[in-house]
């Protein structure tokens, strides 16, 4: 079974631009979560989607948004990029609400200049 | 939110040595996972262990949920074991993993 895939793997953007990252979960997994990893803050939860509904959201500004499609694929969007948004963005998928072992994708490394 | 503390922050081992990594958490959890992050950033699942003991090759883990800690054991370490090990926990009905700061393991030949 294929693992979690994320596209693109690397991205360079300029301050003020917006960016969309994509995540395809493991086949059959219905929950997708997003995390941001930076050297200073470590791994932090962004949001989680299940059956196209956001179930939980971390402490990030409204510039960070996401959505999930009917095939469980998910996208996250960051608008008005800031230098501090430079990070590794990781997506994870899990099977069900009560079977929540999470499997991570390879990540998208975003650099904001 | 829930606090997750990992110790030690850094660990340097000679190849063949054994080691124990610890994860303390501040609240009841329904999910605890150990990950190894490779040099390219990928988080590799090691254990899903909200309670009890599991073993996988040279690695084993124990979670004592009532005392709010988990241990990861690495035996006969190899250079390929180098990397950052993360503990992550999820509170009941929280749907999100809260990560510790990680333990950076360096295994020298």
Short mmCIF file of C-alpha atoms in Angstrom, two decimals, chain A residues 51-113:
data_model
loop_
_atom_site.label_atom_id
_atom_site.label_comp_id
_atom_site.label_asym_id
_atom_site.label_seq_id
_atom_site.Cartn_x
_atom_site.Cartn_y
_atom_site.Cartn_z
CA UNK A 51 -14.78 13.38 6.21
CA UNK A 52 -14.23 16.86 4.76
CA UNK A 53 -14.82 18.54 8.14
CA UNK A 54 -12.22 20.33 10.24
CA UNK A 55 -12.33 18.67 13.65
CA UNK A 56 -9.55 20.51 15.40
CA UNK A 57 -7.32 23.50 14.84
CA UNK A 58 -4.03 24.54 16.39
CA UNK A 59 -2.91 27.99 17.44
CA UNK A 60 -2.03 29.47 14.09
CA UNK A 61 -3.27 32.70 12.50
CA UNK A 62 -6.10 32.74 10.01
CA UNK A 63 -3.58 32.96 7.16
CA UNK A 64 -3.28 29.20 7.54
CA UNK A 65 -6.25 27.32 6.17
CA UNK A 66 -7.02 23.90 4.85
CA UNK A 67 -9.63 21.70 3.32
CA UNK A 68 -10.33 18.08 2.57
CA UNK A 69 -11.95 16.64 -0.51
CA UNK A 70 -14.37 13.75 -0.82
CA UNK A 71 -11.50 11.39 -1.75
CA UNK A 72 -9.77 12.36 1.54
CA UNK A 73 -7.02 14.28 -0.21
CA UNK A 74 -6.23 17.50 1.61
CA UNK A 75 -4.73 20.86 0.83
CA UNK A 76 -3.42 23.57 3.07
CA UNK A 77 -3.03 27.17 2.08
CA UNK A 78 -0.91 29.90 3.57
CA UNK A 79 -1.69 33.42 2.44
CA UNK A 80 0.44 36.56 2.77
CA UNK A 81 3.58 34.59 3.48
CA UNK A 82 6.00 35.79 6.14
CA UNK A 83 9.65 34.88 6.62
CA UNK A 84 8.66 32.96 9.76
CA UNK A 85 6.50 30.62 7.70
CA UNK A 86 9.64 28.95 6.39
CA UNK A 87 9.33 25.42 7.71
CA UNK A 88 8.86 21.77 6.96
CA UNK A 89 5.14 21.08 6.58
CA UNK A 90 4.16 17.54 7.36
CA UNK A 91 0.93 15.78 6.60
CA UNK A 92 -0.25 12.68 8.42
CA UNK A 93 -3.12 10.31 7.81
CA UNK A 94 -4.94 7.88 10.05
CA UNK A 95 -7.63 5.32 9.53
CA UNK A 96 -10.56 6.26 11.72
CA UNK A 97 -11.60 8.35 14.65
CA UNK A 98 -10.84 5.63 17.17
CA UNK A 99 -7.86 4.11 15.34
CA UNK A 100 -5.65 7.10 15.35
CA UNK A 101 -2.17 5.81 14.65
CA UNK A 102 -0.80 8.50 12.39
CA UNK A 103 1.44 7.95 9.38
CA UNK A 104 3.45 10.84 8.03
CA UNK A 105 4.36 11.92 4.54
CA UNK A 106 7.83 13.10 3.50
CA UNK A 107 6.92 16.74 3.99
CA UNK A 108 7.08 19.92 1.95
CA UNK A 109 9.99 22.21 2.72
CA UNK A 110 8.87 25.80 2.26
CA UNK A 111 11.37 28.63 2.11
CA UNK A 112 10.09 32.20 2.20
CA UNK A 113 12.52 34.87 1.02
#
